[in-house]
Structure formats: C-alpha cells, structure tokens
XYZ file of C-alpha atoms in Angstrom:
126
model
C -37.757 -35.089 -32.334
C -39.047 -31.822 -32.441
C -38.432 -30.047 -35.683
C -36.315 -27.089 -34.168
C -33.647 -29.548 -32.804
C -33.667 -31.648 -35.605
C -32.495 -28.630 -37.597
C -30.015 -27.387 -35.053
C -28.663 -31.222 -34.989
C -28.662 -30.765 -38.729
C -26.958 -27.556 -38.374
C -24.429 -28.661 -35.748
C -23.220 -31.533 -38.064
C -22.860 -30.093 -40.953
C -20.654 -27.916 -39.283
C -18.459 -30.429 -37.744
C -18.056 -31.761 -41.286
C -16.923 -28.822 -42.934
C -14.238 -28.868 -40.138
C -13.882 -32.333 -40.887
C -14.833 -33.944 -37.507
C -16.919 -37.008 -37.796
C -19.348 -37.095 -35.569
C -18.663 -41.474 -33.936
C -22.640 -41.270 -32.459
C -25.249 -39.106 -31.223
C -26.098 -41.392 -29.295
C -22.967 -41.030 -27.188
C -24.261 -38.038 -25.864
C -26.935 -38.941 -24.846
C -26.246 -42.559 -23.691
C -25.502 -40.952 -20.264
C -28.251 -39.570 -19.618
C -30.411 -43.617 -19.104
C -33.069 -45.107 -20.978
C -33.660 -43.337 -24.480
C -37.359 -42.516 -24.990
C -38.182 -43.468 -21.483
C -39.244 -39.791 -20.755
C -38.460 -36.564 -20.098
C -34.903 -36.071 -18.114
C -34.533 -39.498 -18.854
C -32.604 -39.461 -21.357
C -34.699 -38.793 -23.750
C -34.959 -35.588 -23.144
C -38.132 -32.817 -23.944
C -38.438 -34.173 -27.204
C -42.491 -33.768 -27.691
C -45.825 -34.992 -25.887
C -45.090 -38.623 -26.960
C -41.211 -38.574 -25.718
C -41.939 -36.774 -23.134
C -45.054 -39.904 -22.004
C -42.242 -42.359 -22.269
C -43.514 -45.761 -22.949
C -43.645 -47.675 -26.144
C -43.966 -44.642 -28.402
C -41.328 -42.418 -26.946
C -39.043 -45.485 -27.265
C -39.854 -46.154 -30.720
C -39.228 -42.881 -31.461
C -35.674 -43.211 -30.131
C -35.226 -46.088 -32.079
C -36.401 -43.670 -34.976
C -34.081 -40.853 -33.873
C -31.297 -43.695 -33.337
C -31.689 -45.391 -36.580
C -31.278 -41.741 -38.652
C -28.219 -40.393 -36.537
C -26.724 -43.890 -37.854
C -27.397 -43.119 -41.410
C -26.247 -40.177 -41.463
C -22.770 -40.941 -40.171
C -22.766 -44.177 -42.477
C -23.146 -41.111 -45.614
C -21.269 -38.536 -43.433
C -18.588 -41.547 -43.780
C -19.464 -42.602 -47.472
C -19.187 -39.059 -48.127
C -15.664 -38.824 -46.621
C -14.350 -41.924 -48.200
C -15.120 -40.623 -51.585
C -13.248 -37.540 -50.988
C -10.175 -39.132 -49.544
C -9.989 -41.286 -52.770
C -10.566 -38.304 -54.697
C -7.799 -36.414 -53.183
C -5.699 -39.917 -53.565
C -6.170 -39.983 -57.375
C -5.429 -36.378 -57.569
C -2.087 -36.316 -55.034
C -0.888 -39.785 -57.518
C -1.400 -37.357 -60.608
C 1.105 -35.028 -59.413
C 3.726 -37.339 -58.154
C 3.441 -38.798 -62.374
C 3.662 -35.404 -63.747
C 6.379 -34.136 -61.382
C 8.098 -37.423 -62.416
C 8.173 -36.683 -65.519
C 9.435 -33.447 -65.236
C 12.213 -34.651 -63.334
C 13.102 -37.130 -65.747
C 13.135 -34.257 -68.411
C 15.099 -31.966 -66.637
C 17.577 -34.783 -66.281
C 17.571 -35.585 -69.899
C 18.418 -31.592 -70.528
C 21.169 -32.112 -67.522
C 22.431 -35.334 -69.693
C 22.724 -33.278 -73.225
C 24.101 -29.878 -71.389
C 27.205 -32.731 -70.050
C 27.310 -34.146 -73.652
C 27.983 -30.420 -75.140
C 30.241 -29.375 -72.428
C 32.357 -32.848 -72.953
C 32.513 -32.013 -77.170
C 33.363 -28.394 -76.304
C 36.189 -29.455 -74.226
C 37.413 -31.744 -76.204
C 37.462 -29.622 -79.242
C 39.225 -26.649 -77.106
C 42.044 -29.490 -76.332
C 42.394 -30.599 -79.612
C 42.678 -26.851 -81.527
C-alpha cells in the first residue's frame, strides 16, 4: 500500500471513530471488487509496481494489508470496550451517590414529619 493511502485510510478511520462508527472490515470494500492482490482493477487496486504485477507478491501484500486492517479493528474494538466499561463504572458511581442523596433527603423528610407531629400535638394539648 502506497504510503499516501495508507495515511488517508488512517485518516478516514480515525474519523469514523471519533464519530464512533466501527469500521466491521476493509476488506468489505474491497471484497467486490475479485481477487485481492491479483492486480490492478482487480481488486487490488493501483496499489504500487508489485500490486499492480499481481502474482505472489501483490497477494502477499494483501495478505499484509489484510492482516493490519484486522488489527486495527481488534484495538479500534479493545479501545471501545475499555471506554464503555469506563463510562459503566462512572454511570454506577452516580446512581450510588444519587442514592444516597435520596436516602438523605428522606431522612430530612422523616425528622421534618417527626417535628410537625410534636408541634401538633403540643398545639392540642395547650
């Protein structure tokens, strides 16, 4: 892969992820296109001298090109998990402290009864 569309795959994805899109393969794409590395405008597209030959070497290098798309969603992914747990943990945090200010306020609720019951008792009695 030429180093110009490696960045502007680079580019591309990284922008899908800050939207939040995972990218399922790159080589969906392409897949339509027939027989990775067997050429150019067969599917492998103008990807250099040696992809462009077809052959063993422009199918190796599809293999190549294959194999890094694949790690990069499996950290794309990794990447994603952590984040979701991250924003689990934090979202479980707020349900405890909003818990416990509920429970407070109802404790204040409980003692504001309590006063108005011994205020209106004593205004009965006197």
């Amino acid at each position: 892969m030429s180093l110009k569309l490696s960045l502007r795959l680079t580019q591309a994805l990284r922008a899908l992820q800050s939207r939040n899109v995972v990218v399922s393969s790159a080589r969906a794409v392409s897949g339509h296109m027939g027989d990775l590395g067997g050429g150019a405008g067969r599917g492998g597209g103008g990807g250099g001298s040696i992809r462009d030959a077809g052959g063993a070497f422009g199918k190796m290098e599809a293999a190549r090109e294959e194999q890094y798309f694949r790690k990069l969603q499996k950290e794309q992914l990794d990447r994603l998990k952590e984040h979701l747990d991250q924003e689990v943990g934090h979202h479980e945090r707020e349900i405890a402290r909003h818990q416990e200010a509920i429970e407070r306020h109802r404790e204040r609720m409980r003692k504001i009864e309590e006063e108005k019951k011994i205020h209106e008792d004593s205004d009965r009695q006197g």
